[in-house]
Amino acid sequence: VAAVNANTNIVEVWEVKESLLPTDGSHTATVVWDQSVNTQQVVILAVQDTAQGNAEMVVTSAITKATKIVSSSITTSGGLILDALSLSLNTRATPTSGQTELWDFGAPVTDAGSVGAVALRSGPGTQAMSYRLDKRALRIAHVVVAFVPMS
């Protein structure tokens, strides 16, 4: 979930345990903001073969200086790494090597955009989730989440 208003970028990852879903099939998610937002994007992903406990690790960062490169690193025992990036400008973010882009609400969105990617790590270590921006963005929110595989 990503949103932007005049002063704030918001990016969040919510996890719903498989055991809490009503049945197989389609599910609807409703997002209600506690403040007004100019632009919002909501992406729902179904992830299989990950442990149903809490995420192994979560890393968040807020960047408030003009930059064309965004990178956050996470340490994991291996498994699925998912991230989401919220941008305050009409800019395009491209994930670097080792990541697969899952969605991209970048340009031509005028107020803000969001992009998300996934990487798989076969063993323990640190994984960087990085993006190159086509122009400098001033407000960026980034969240990276590591999920361990099912045992």
Short mmCIF file of C-alpha atoms in Angstrom, two decimals:
data_model
loop_
_atom_site.label_atom_id
_atom_site.label_comp_id
_atom_site.label_asym_id
_atom_site.label_seq_id
_atom_site.Cartn_x
_atom_site.Cartn_y
_atom_site.Cartn_z
CA VAL A 1 0.00 0.00 0.00
CA ALA A 2 1.47 3.35 -0.96
CA ALA A 3 0.10 6.87 -0.77
CA VAL A 4 1.22 10.48 -0.81
CA ASN A 5 -0.32 13.74 0.33
CA ALA A 6 1.18 17.22 0.31
CA ASN A 7 3.71 16.46 3.07
CA THR A 8 4.00 12.71 3.54
CA ASN A 9 4.81 9.52 1.67
CA ILE A 10 3.40 6.32 3.11
CA VAL A 11 4.34 2.76 2.20
CA GLU A 12 3.24 -0.32 4.10
CA VAL A 13 3.25 -4.09 3.67
CA TRP A 14 0.46 -6.01 5.38
CA GLU A 15 0.49 -9.76 5.75
CA VAL A 16 -2.62 -11.89 6.15
CA LYS A 17 -2.00 -15.43 7.34
CA GLU A 18 -3.41 -18.16 5.14
CA SER A 19 -5.30 -19.60 8.11
CA LEU A 20 -7.25 -16.32 8.44
CA LEU A 21 -8.55 -16.31 4.86
CA PRO A 22 -12.17 -17.46 4.60
CA THR A 23 -11.81 -19.95 1.70
CA ASP A 24 -9.92 -20.48 -1.52
CA GLY A 25 -10.85 -18.04 -4.27
CA SER A 26 -11.16 -14.29 -4.57
CA HIS A 27 -10.73 -11.94 -1.62
CA THR A 28 -11.41 -8.22 -1.29
CA ALA A 29 -9.20 -5.83 0.67
CA THR A 30 -10.46 -2.44 1.81
CA VAL A 31 -7.97 0.28 2.73
CA VAL A 32 -9.16 3.27 4.78
CA TRP A 33 -6.72 6.15 5.33
CA ASP A 34 -6.79 8.15 8.56
CA GLN A 35 -5.67 11.26 6.64
CA SER A 36 -6.36 12.67 3.19
CA VAL A 37 -4.09 11.50 0.38
CA ASN A 38 -3.61 12.84 -3.13
CA THR A 39 -2.65 9.56 -4.78
CA GLN A 40 -2.84 5.98 -3.60
CA GLN A 41 -1.99 2.57 -4.96
CA VAL A 42 -2.99 -0.77 -3.48
CA VAL A 43 -1.45 -4.03 -4.68
CA ILE A 44 -2.52 -7.45 -3.44
CA LEU A 45 -0.12 -10.36 -3.87
CA ALA A 46 -0.64 -14.01 -3.07
CA VAL A 47 2.58 -15.56 -1.80
CA GLN A 48 2.95 -19.31 -1.46
CA ASP A 49 5.50 -21.58 0.20
CA THR A 50 6.49 -19.17 2.97
CA ALA A 51 6.25 -19.88 6.68
CA GLN A 52 3.00 -18.70 8.27
CA GLY A 53 4.75 -17.08 11.25
CA ASN A 54 5.76 -13.44 11.39
CA ALA A 55 8.08 -12.03 8.74
CA GLU A 56 11.70 -12.82 9.52
CA MET A 57 12.78 -9.18 9.28
CA VAL A 58 11.37 -5.80 8.22
CA VAL A 59 13.48 -2.77 7.23
CA THR A 60 11.96 0.67 6.66
CA SER A 61 13.57 3.88 5.49
CA ALA A 62 12.46 7.41 4.71
CA ILE A 63 14.56 9.51 2.37
CA THR A 64 14.03 13.27 2.39
CA LYS A 65 16.94 14.48 0.26
CA ALA A 66 17.03 14.57 -3.53
CA THR A 67 18.40 11.31 -4.86
CA LYS A 68 18.39 9.14 -7.98
CA ILE A 69 19.33 5.88 -6.23
CA VAL A 70 17.38 4.19 -3.44
CA SER A 71 18.73 1.14 -1.63
CA SER A 72 17.83 -0.71 1.56
CA SER A 73 19.48 -3.94 2.73
CA ILE A 74 18.00 -6.77 4.76
CA THR A 75 19.67 -9.73 6.46
CA THR A 76 17.85 -13.03 6.13
CA SER A 77 18.33 -16.77 6.54
CA GLY A 78 17.09 -17.12 2.95
CA GLY A 79 13.73 -17.08 1.25
CA LEU A 80 11.43 -14.50 -0.31
CA ILE A 81 12.23 -10.80 -0.06
CA LEU A 82 9.52 -8.32 -1.02
CA ASP A 83 9.75 -4.55 -1.11
CA ALA A 84 7.61 -1.53 -1.88
CA LEU A 85 8.75 1.99 -2.71
CA SER A 86 6.60 5.15 -2.64
CA LEU A 87 7.77 8.21 -4.59
CA SER A 88 6.64 11.84 -4.34
CA LEU A 89 7.20 12.83 -7.96
CA ASN A 90 6.24 11.82 -11.44
CA THR A 91 9.31 9.60 -11.79
CA ARG A 92 10.06 6.06 -12.87
CA ALA A 93 11.96 3.66 -10.58
CA THR A 94 13.75 0.67 -12.09
CA PRO A 95 14.85 -2.22 -9.86
CA THR A 96 18.50 -3.24 -10.13
CA SER A 97 19.75 -6.72 -10.99
CA GLY A 98 18.61 -9.63 -8.85
CA GLN A 99 15.11 -8.20 -8.40
CA THR A 100 11.96 -8.88 -10.39
CA GLU A 101 9.53 -5.98 -10.70
CA LEU A 102 6.01 -6.94 -9.60
CA TRP A 103 4.16 -3.67 -10.18
CA ASP A 104 4.93 -0.12 -11.22
CA PHE A 105 2.62 2.85 -10.78
CA GLY A 106 5.25 5.38 -11.83
CA ALA A 107 5.14 7.92 -14.63
CA PRO A 108 2.73 9.15 -15.89
CA VAL A 109 1.17 9.30 -12.40
CA THR A 110 1.40 13.01 -11.60
CA ASP A 111 1.42 13.15 -7.78
CA ALA A 112 3.20 9.99 -6.77
CA GLY A 113 4.05 6.49 -7.72
CA SER A 114 4.90 3.18 -6.21
CA VAL A 115 6.90 0.22 -7.37
CA GLY A 116 7.48 -3.18 -5.86
CA ALA A 117 9.90 -6.01 -6.50
CA VAL A 118 10.78 -9.44 -5.26
CA ALA A 119 14.06 -11.33 -4.87
CA LEU A 120 14.79 -14.90 -3.83
CA ARG A 121 17.77 -15.72 -1.66
CA SER A 122 18.84 -19.36 -1.50
CA GLY A 123 20.78 -19.07 1.77
CA PRO A 124 21.71 -16.76 4.62
CA GLY A 125 23.11 -13.32 3.95
CA THR A 126 22.31 -9.70 3.20
CA GLN A 127 20.20 -8.72 0.21
CA ALA A 128 20.10 -5.16 -1.16
CA MET A 129 16.84 -4.01 -2.74
CA SER A 130 17.84 -1.07 -4.94
CA TYR A 131 16.27 1.20 -7.55
CA ARG A 132 17.50 3.77 -10.04
CA LEU A 133 15.19 6.75 -10.50
CA ASP A 134 14.88 8.55 -13.83
CA LYS A 135 14.87 11.91 -12.00
CA ARG A 136 15.64 13.05 -8.49
CA ALA A 137 12.84 12.44 -6.00
CA LEU A 138 12.66 14.42 -2.74
CA ARG A 139 10.40 12.24 -0.59
CA ILE A 140 10.70 8.46 -0.69
CA ALA A 141 9.41 5.74 1.62
CA HIS A 142 10.85 2.22 1.31
CA VAL A 143 9.95 -1.01 3.11
CA VAL A 144 11.68 -4.38 2.68
CA VAL A 145 10.28 -7.60 4.18
CA ALA A 146 11.92 -11.05 4.37
CA PHE A 147 9.81 -14.20 4.57
CA VAL A 148 11.37 -17.57 5.38
CA PRO A 149 10.43 -20.59 3.26
CA MET A 150 8.19 -23.33 4.60
CA SER A 151 10.15 -26.10 6.26
#
